[in-house]
Amino acid sequence: MDVNKPYFTVFTPTYNRADRLHRVYNSLKKQTFKDFEWLIIDDGSTDNTKEIIEKFFSEKIVNIRYFKQENGHKKIAFNNGVKKALGYFFIPADSDDTFDYNTLEIFKETYEKQDEELKTILCGGTCLCKDEQGNVIGNHYPYDDWAASVQEMRYKFRVVGEKWGCVKTSILRDYPFPEIMGHVPENVVWSPIAKKYKSLFINKPLRTYFTNESDSITHTKFEKENAHGAYLLAKTTIEHELNYFFYSPIIFIKSAANYTRFKLNISKSTSKNSSLRLEKNKFLGKLLITICSPIGFLLYLRDSKK
């Protein structure tokens, strides 16, 4: 770890959210642990985002680095943020997020008290989230400060709900978002990381998630242009999570059907791309996809009528 660089990079991608950025800023001003930078990637905002950031910068309270790019998508902003980050750990903080005053301190202390051998297989830490009324979103983890994989937590222990945390920047650089057309679900990145590394699960709701608001930089509604990302999500689930089939078979049956559905939705030239081919769990994955392909084909026909 380079002592001349910040311990954390708090990363905020934003698009026309000037009226919300104060939430992250106010949270950062209150942090008890000060060794961090606030890295902002502006995805081509047309509002007064730049002026708001300049006002924050002039106060000289928080170490701010601001970059503006042409409007692309959250995935491109995220990749650029990871490339530019100086921190050892990377914390995504959307432009309307708030988090508790001791969040960074808790992340750091929880990680640093682990033994060195465990640290080598840890990608970071994951905490709980709460809504505006302070209610935990989803359920708690079965143990406190427990090292496990995200997939184990999701499938074996049935932990659901909004979660949040920090990830080693060096690991994220090995798993960039595919910069393809349309929306790319976040699990396309998080799933392969979770298969290789464990996370420290912290039973504290440190982030406040505003449930009645949408993020203008993200688009989730299915459209033809989003078929690439939906295909990658199905592929990723089959490749990296199939070992948990018997814990949640319906999830994998849906993923196998969606693999065929969205592969048919994308162009032939794209589907021939080697990065989109199923490579891991070849036999079981391909068998499941074959069995579920009639469902996928029917779903594709339904999409074609829209």
Tab-separated table of C-alpha atoms in Angstrom:
chain	number	residue	atom	x	y	z
A	1	MET	CA	0.000	0.000	0.000
A	2	ASP	CA	1.422	3.371	-1.072
A	3	VAL	CA	1.409	5.687	1.958
A	4	ASN	CA	1.511	8.692	-0.381
A	5	LYS	CA	-1.891	7.812	-1.826
A	6	PRO	CA	-5.291	7.969	-0.106
A	7	TYR	CA	-6.667	4.903	1.597
A	8	PHE	CA	-10.069	5.340	-0.060
A	9	THR	CA	-11.349	6.701	-3.333
A	10	VAL	CA	-14.992	7.650	-2.930
A	11	PHE	CA	-16.287	7.618	-6.491
A	12	THR	CA	-19.374	9.446	-7.727
A	13	PRO	CA	-20.609	9.155	-11.314
A	14	THR	CA	-23.176	11.846	-12.029
A	15	TYR	CA	-25.413	13.144	-14.786
A	16	ASN	CA	-27.567	16.245	-14.233
A	17	ARG	CA	-27.731	15.678	-10.471
A	18	ALA	CA	-26.431	19.036	-9.281
A	19	ASP	CA	-29.287	19.329	-6.799
A	20	ARG	CA	-28.331	16.041	-5.091
A	21	LEU	CA	-24.531	16.139	-4.913
A	22	HIS	CA	-24.597	17.910	-1.562
A	23	ARG	CA	-25.692	14.631	0.034
A	24	VAL	CA	-22.410	12.883	-0.729
A	25	TYR	CA	-20.434	16.033	0.033
A	26	ASN	CA	-22.031	16.535	3.443
A	27	SER	CA	-21.437	12.881	4.301
A	28	LEU	CA	-17.768	13.173	3.374
A	29	LYS	CA	-17.267	16.362	5.376
A	30	LYS	CA	-18.404	14.536	8.513
A	31	GLN	CA	-16.168	11.474	8.151
A	32	THR	CA	-14.016	10.663	11.174
A	33	PHE	CA	-11.427	9.033	8.890
A	34	LYS	CA	-9.960	11.666	6.583
A	35	ASP	CA	-7.563	9.759	4.324
A	36	PHE	CA	-9.691	9.726	1.187
A	37	GLU	CA	-10.295	11.470	-2.124
A	38	TRP	CA	-13.636	12.259	-3.721
A	39	LEU	CA	-13.427	11.386	-7.402
A	40	ILE	CA	-16.295	12.683	-9.534
A	41	ILE	CA	-16.896	11.659	-13.146
A	42	ASP	CA	-19.447	13.931	-14.803
A	43	ASP	CA	-21.151	12.005	-17.608
A	44	GLY	CA	-21.798	15.045	-19.792
A	45	SER	CA	-24.152	16.961	-17.480
A	46	THR	CA	-25.939	19.976	-18.953
A	47	ASP	CA	-27.023	21.473	-15.623
A	48	ASN	CA	-24.866	23.420	-13.149
A	49	THR	CA	-22.973	20.391	-11.826
A	50	LYS	CA	-19.580	21.950	-12.546
A	51	GLU	CA	-20.458	25.141	-10.662
A	52	ILE	CA	-21.637	23.145	-7.644
A	53	ILE	CA	-18.397	21.135	-7.601
A	54	GLU	CA	-16.349	24.330	-7.888
A	55	LYS	CA	-18.185	25.682	-4.844
A	56	PHE	CA	-17.355	22.517	-2.883
A	57	PHE	CA	-13.756	22.709	-4.046
A	58	SER	CA	-13.409	26.330	-2.918
A	59	GLU	CA	-14.286	25.345	0.649
A	60	LYS	CA	-11.093	23.217	0.782
A	61	ILE	CA	-12.607	20.708	3.184
A	62	VAL	CA	-12.601	17.612	0.984
A	63	ASN	CA	-9.922	16.437	-1.455
A	64	ILE	CA	-11.894	16.586	-4.723
A	65	ARG	CA	-10.894	15.477	-8.222
A	66	TYR	CA	-13.425	16.277	-10.949
A	67	PHE	CA	-13.479	15.076	-14.558
A	68	LYS	CA	-16.080	15.575	-17.263
A	69	GLN	CA	-16.603	13.149	-20.128
A	70	GLU	CA	-18.937	13.015	-23.101
A	71	ASN	CA	-22.277	11.482	-22.246
A	72	GLY	CA	-21.848	7.726	-22.409
A	73	HIS	CA	-23.247	5.615	-19.616
A	74	LYS	CA	-22.597	4.715	-16.022
A	75	LYS	CA	-20.443	1.774	-17.111
A	76	ILE	CA	-18.028	4.068	-18.964
A	77	ALA	CA	-17.964	6.556	-16.107
A	78	PHE	CA	-17.267	3.691	-13.704
A	79	ASN	CA	-14.397	2.334	-15.816
A	80	ASN	CA	-12.871	5.799	-16.080
A	81	GLY	CA	-13.236	6.248	-12.348
A	82	VAL	CA	-11.403	3.007	-11.619
A	83	LYS	CA	-8.603	4.019	-13.987
A	84	LYS	CA	-8.182	7.427	-12.351
A	85	ALA	CA	-8.616	6.312	-8.733
A	86	LEU	CA	-5.656	6.795	-6.409
A	87	GLY	CA	-7.126	5.046	-3.369
A	88	TYR	CA	-6.331	1.524	-2.199
A	89	PHE	CA	-10.060	0.885	-1.785
A	90	PHE	CA	-12.778	2.097	-4.157
A	91	ILE	CA	-16.204	3.082	-2.829
A	92	PRO	CA	-18.979	3.787	-5.365
A	93	ALA	CA	-21.227	6.523	-3.975
A	94	ASP	CA	-24.060	7.597	-6.251
A	95	SER	CA	-24.796	11.286	-6.499
A	96	ASP	CA	-27.729	11.128	-4.069
A	97	ASP	CA	-26.179	8.778	-1.487
A	98	THR	CA	-25.628	9.566	2.161
A	99	PHE	CA	-23.643	7.515	4.643
A	100	ASP	CA	-22.855	7.631	8.338
A	101	TYR	CA	-20.079	9.810	9.751
A	102	ASN	CA	-17.920	6.808	10.741
A	103	THR	CA	-18.390	4.737	7.581
A	104	LEU	CA	-14.823	4.979	6.286
A	105	GLU	CA	-13.409	4.364	9.751
A	106	ILE	CA	-15.493	1.193	10.132
A	107	PHE	CA	-14.462	-0.109	6.702
A	108	LYS	CA	-10.790	0.502	7.472
A	109	GLU	CA	-10.778	-0.916	11.000
A	110	THR	CA	-12.742	-4.010	10.003
A	111	TYR	CA	-10.287	-4.781	7.211
A	112	GLU	CA	-7.082	-3.947	9.077
A	113	LYS	CA	-7.823	-6.237	12.021
A	114	GLN	CA	-7.899	-9.303	9.747
A	115	ASP	CA	-4.809	-11.495	9.478
A	116	GLU	CA	-2.524	-11.035	6.497
A	117	GLU	CA	-3.363	-14.385	4.916
A	118	LEU	CA	-7.080	-13.601	4.867
A	119	LYS	CA	-6.437	-10.161	3.409
A	120	THR	CA	-4.981	-11.742	0.270
A	121	ILE	CA	-8.350	-13.296	-0.619
A	122	LEU	CA	-10.521	-10.372	0.452
A	123	CYS	CA	-11.875	-8.004	-2.184
A	124	GLY	CA	-13.234	-5.571	0.409
A	125	GLY	CA	-16.124	-5.052	2.803
A	126	THR	CA	-19.904	-5.036	2.421
A	127	CYS	CA	-22.334	-3.369	4.814
A	128	LEU	CA	-26.094	-3.045	5.112
A	129	CYS	CA	-28.215	-0.164	3.821
A	130	LYS	CA	-31.190	1.634	5.334
A	131	ASP	CA	-34.032	3.713	3.970
A	132	GLU	CA	-34.835	7.327	4.819
A	133	GLN	CA	-36.646	6.216	7.994
A	134	GLY	CA	-33.641	4.222	9.209
A	135	ASN	CA	-35.103	0.785	8.443
A	136	VAL	CA	-32.651	-1.841	7.206
A	137	ILE	CA	-33.369	-2.758	3.578
A	138	GLY	CA	-33.453	-6.540	3.365
A	139	ASN	CA	-32.094	-8.801	6.081
A	140	HIS	CA	-28.941	-8.968	8.193
A	141	TYR	CA	-25.942	-11.210	7.654
A	142	PRO	CA	-25.828	-14.421	9.736
A	143	TYR	CA	-22.566	-13.385	11.433
A	144	ASP	CA	-20.737	-10.137	12.213
A	145	ASP	CA	-17.546	-9.196	10.341
A	146	TRP	CA	-17.644	-12.530	8.567
A	147	ALA	CA	-15.527	-13.390	5.513
A	148	ALA	CA	-17.519	-15.197	2.838
A	149	SER	CA	-18.370	-14.964	-0.829
A	150	VAL	CA	-21.234	-12.797	-2.007
A	151	GLN	CA	-22.669	-15.809	-3.819
A	152	GLU	CA	-22.628	-17.914	-0.652
A	153	MET	CA	-24.384	-15.112	1.201
A	154	ARG	CA	-26.999	-14.723	-1.514
A	155	TYR	CA	-27.806	-18.347	-2.256
A	156	LYS	CA	-26.931	-20.375	0.849
A	157	PHE	CA	-27.925	-17.859	3.516
A	158	ARG	CA	-30.710	-16.123	1.539
A	159	VAL	CA	-29.470	-12.624	2.331
A	160	VAL	CA	-31.401	-10.113	0.236
A	161	GLY	CA	-31.802	-6.360	-0.009
A	162	GLU	CA	-29.688	-3.368	-0.930
A	163	LYS	CA	-26.036	-3.751	0.090
A	164	TRP	CA	-22.997	-1.491	-0.322
A	165	GLY	CA	-19.281	-1.447	0.322
A	166	CYS	CA	-15.689	-0.957	-0.729
A	167	VAL	CA	-13.568	-2.975	-3.154
A	168	LYS	CA	-9.825	-3.025	-3.727
A	169	THR	CA	-9.108	-0.767	-6.675
A	170	SER	CA	-6.513	-3.182	-8.047
A	171	ILE	CA	-9.144	-5.921	-8.309
A	172	LEU	CA	-11.652	-3.677	-10.073
A	173	ARG	CA	-9.025	-2.846	-12.682
A	174	ASP	CA	-8.998	-6.525	-13.638
A	175	TYR	CA	-12.782	-6.584	-14.122
A	176	PRO	CA	-13.903	-3.567	-16.175
A	177	PHE	CA	-17.467	-3.179	-17.368
A	178	PRO	CA	-17.877	-4.234	-21.019
A	179	GLU	CA	-18.276	-1.003	-22.975
A	180	ILE	CA	-20.991	-2.289	-25.263
A	181	MET	CA	-24.212	-0.642	-26.388
A	182	GLY	CA	-26.931	-0.212	-23.787
A	183	HIS	CA	-27.234	-0.964	-20.095
A	184	VAL	CA	-24.854	-3.475	-18.485
A	185	PRO	CA	-26.099	-4.931	-15.160
A	186	GLU	CA	-23.622	-4.520	-12.316
A	187	ASN	CA	-23.558	-8.242	-11.553
A	188	VAL	CA	-21.642	-8.775	-14.798
A	189	VAL	CA	-18.678	-7.350	-12.860
A	190	TRP	CA	-19.496	-8.341	-9.279
A	191	SER	CA	-20.206	-12.034	-9.963
A	192	PRO	CA	-16.751	-13.048	-11.290
A	193	ILE	CA	-15.125	-11.045	-8.482
A	194	ALA	CA	-17.304	-12.845	-5.922
A	195	LYS	CA	-16.315	-16.219	-7.323
A	196	LYS	CA	-12.604	-15.512	-6.825
A	197	TYR	CA	-12.591	-13.364	-3.665
A	198	LYS	CA	-14.350	-13.155	-0.326
A	199	SER	CA	-15.848	-10.056	1.246
A	200	LEU	CA	-16.109	-8.966	4.881
A	201	PHE	CA	-19.783	-8.683	5.770
A	202	ILE	CA	-20.444	-5.884	8.237
A	203	ASN	CA	-23.780	-5.963	10.065
A	204	LYS	CA	-24.149	-2.203	10.229
A	205	PRO	CA	-26.462	-0.077	8.017
A	206	LEU	CA	-23.954	2.596	7.014
A	207	ARG	CA	-25.518	3.893	3.803
A	208	THR	CA	-28.902	5.550	3.411
A	209	TYR	CA	-30.612	4.509	0.197
A	210	PHE	CA	-33.350	6.785	-1.091
A	211	THR	CA	-35.929	4.277	-2.279
A	212	ASN	CA	-38.232	6.762	-4.030
A	213	GLU	CA	-35.627	8.160	-6.387
A	214	SER	CA	-34.039	6.911	-9.600
A	215	ASP	CA	-30.507	7.456	-10.809
A	216	SER	CA	-30.549	9.376	-14.093
A	217	ILE	CA	-27.250	7.853	-15.175
A	218	THR	CA	-28.653	4.295	-15.086
A	219	HIS	CA	-31.313	2.765	-17.333
A	220	THR	CA	-32.865	-0.616	-16.497
A	221	LYS	CA	-35.965	-0.950	-18.707
A	222	PHE	CA	-35.547	-3.630	-21.341
A	223	GLU	CA	-35.135	-2.308	-24.823
A	224	LYS	CA	-33.481	-3.822	-27.861
A	225	GLU	CA	-30.291	-1.860	-27.204
A	226	ASN	CA	-30.065	-3.384	-23.704
A	227	ALA	CA	-30.103	-6.970	-24.982
A	228	HIS	CA	-26.277	-7.119	-24.972
A	229	GLY	CA	-26.085	-6.427	-21.263
A	230	ALA	CA	-28.981	-8.749	-20.446
A	231	TYR	CA	-27.255	-11.510	-22.416
A	232	LEU	CA	-24.025	-10.941	-20.505
A	233	LEU	CA	-25.894	-11.122	-17.196
A	234	ALA	CA	-27.410	-14.489	-18.105
A	235	LYS	CA	-24.023	-15.726	-19.314
A	236	THR	CA	-22.281	-14.510	-16.159
A	237	THR	CA	-24.821	-16.201	-13.887
A	238	ILE	CA	-24.390	-19.533	-15.670
A	239	GLU	CA	-20.598	-19.257	-15.768
A	240	HIS	CA	-19.868	-18.099	-12.243
A	241	GLU	CA	-22.788	-19.120	-10.033
A	242	LEU	CA	-24.012	-22.483	-11.332
A	243	ASN	CA	-22.496	-24.328	-8.340
A	244	TYR	CA	-25.410	-22.923	-6.321
A	245	PHE	CA	-28.068	-24.331	-8.662
A	246	PHE	CA	-29.811	-26.466	-6.046
A	247	TYR	CA	-30.176	-23.531	-3.655
A	248	SER	CA	-32.195	-21.477	-6.168
A	249	PRO	CA	-32.917	-23.517	-9.314
A	250	ILE	CA	-35.512	-21.041	-10.622
A	251	ILE	CA	-32.871	-18.309	-10.893
A	252	PHE	CA	-30.698	-20.507	-13.100
A	253	ILE	CA	-33.583	-21.767	-15.213
A	254	LYS	CA	-34.524	-18.141	-15.913
A	255	SER	CA	-30.898	-17.286	-16.687
A	256	ALA	CA	-30.587	-20.226	-19.073
A	257	ALA	CA	-33.776	-19.183	-20.881
A	258	ASN	CA	-32.607	-15.571	-21.007
A	259	TYR	CA	-29.277	-16.692	-22.456
A	260	THR	CA	-31.095	-17.926	-25.563
A	261	ARG	CA	-33.632	-15.089	-25.527
A	262	PHE	CA	-31.128	-12.256	-25.515
A	263	LYS	CA	-28.601	-13.985	-27.735
A	264	LEU	CA	-31.299	-14.072	-30.406
A	265	ASN	CA	-32.040	-10.393	-29.744
A	266	ILE	CA	-28.513	-9.255	-30.518
A	267	SER	CA	-26.964	-9.121	-33.966
A	268	LYS	CA	-25.209	-12.139	-35.431
A	269	SER	CA	-21.950	-10.240	-35.723
A	270	THR	CA	-22.057	-9.435	-32.016
A	271	SER	CA	-22.960	-12.952	-30.924
A	272	LYS	CA	-19.868	-14.285	-32.707
A	273	ASN	CA	-17.650	-12.157	-30.473
A	274	SER	CA	-15.483	-14.556	-28.447
A	275	SER	CA	-16.073	-12.543	-25.266
A	276	LEU	CA	-19.779	-13.401	-25.464
A	277	ARG	CA	-19.378	-17.162	-25.726
A	278	LEU	CA	-20.051	-19.452	-22.810
A	279	GLU	CA	-16.682	-20.754	-21.663
A	280	LYS	CA	-16.872	-22.005	-18.089
A	281	ASN	CA	-19.016	-24.825	-16.674
A	282	LYS	CA	-19.272	-25.902	-20.313
A	283	PHE	CA	-21.127	-29.179	-20.001
A	284	LEU	CA	-23.621	-28.380	-17.238
A	285	GLY	CA	-24.114	-24.831	-18.444
A	286	LYS	CA	-24.713	-25.829	-22.045
A	287	LEU	CA	-26.997	-28.670	-20.964
A	288	LEU	CA	-29.151	-26.317	-18.923
A	289	ILE	CA	-29.229	-23.768	-21.742
A	290	THR	CA	-30.264	-26.462	-24.230
A	291	ILE	CA	-33.072	-27.696	-21.984
A	292	CYS	CA	-34.371	-24.154	-21.446
A	293	SER	CA	-33.870	-22.941	-25.017
A	294	PRO	CA	-37.537	-23.440	-26.056
A	295	ILE	CA	-38.579	-21.053	-23.274
A	296	GLY	CA	-35.914	-18.604	-24.398
A	297	PHE	CA	-37.123	-18.800	-27.983
A	298	LEU	CA	-40.719	-18.071	-26.963
A	299	LEU	CA	-39.547	-15.079	-24.928
A	300	TYR	CA	-37.594	-13.862	-27.947
A	301	LEU	CA	-40.729	-14.093	-30.104
A	302	ARG	CA	-42.595	-12.043	-27.511
A	303	ASP	CA	-39.833	-9.413	-27.563
A	304	SER	CA	-40.004	-9.275	-31.361
A	305	LYS	CA	-43.670	-8.275	-31.251
A	306	LYS	CA	-43.011	-5.214	-29.080
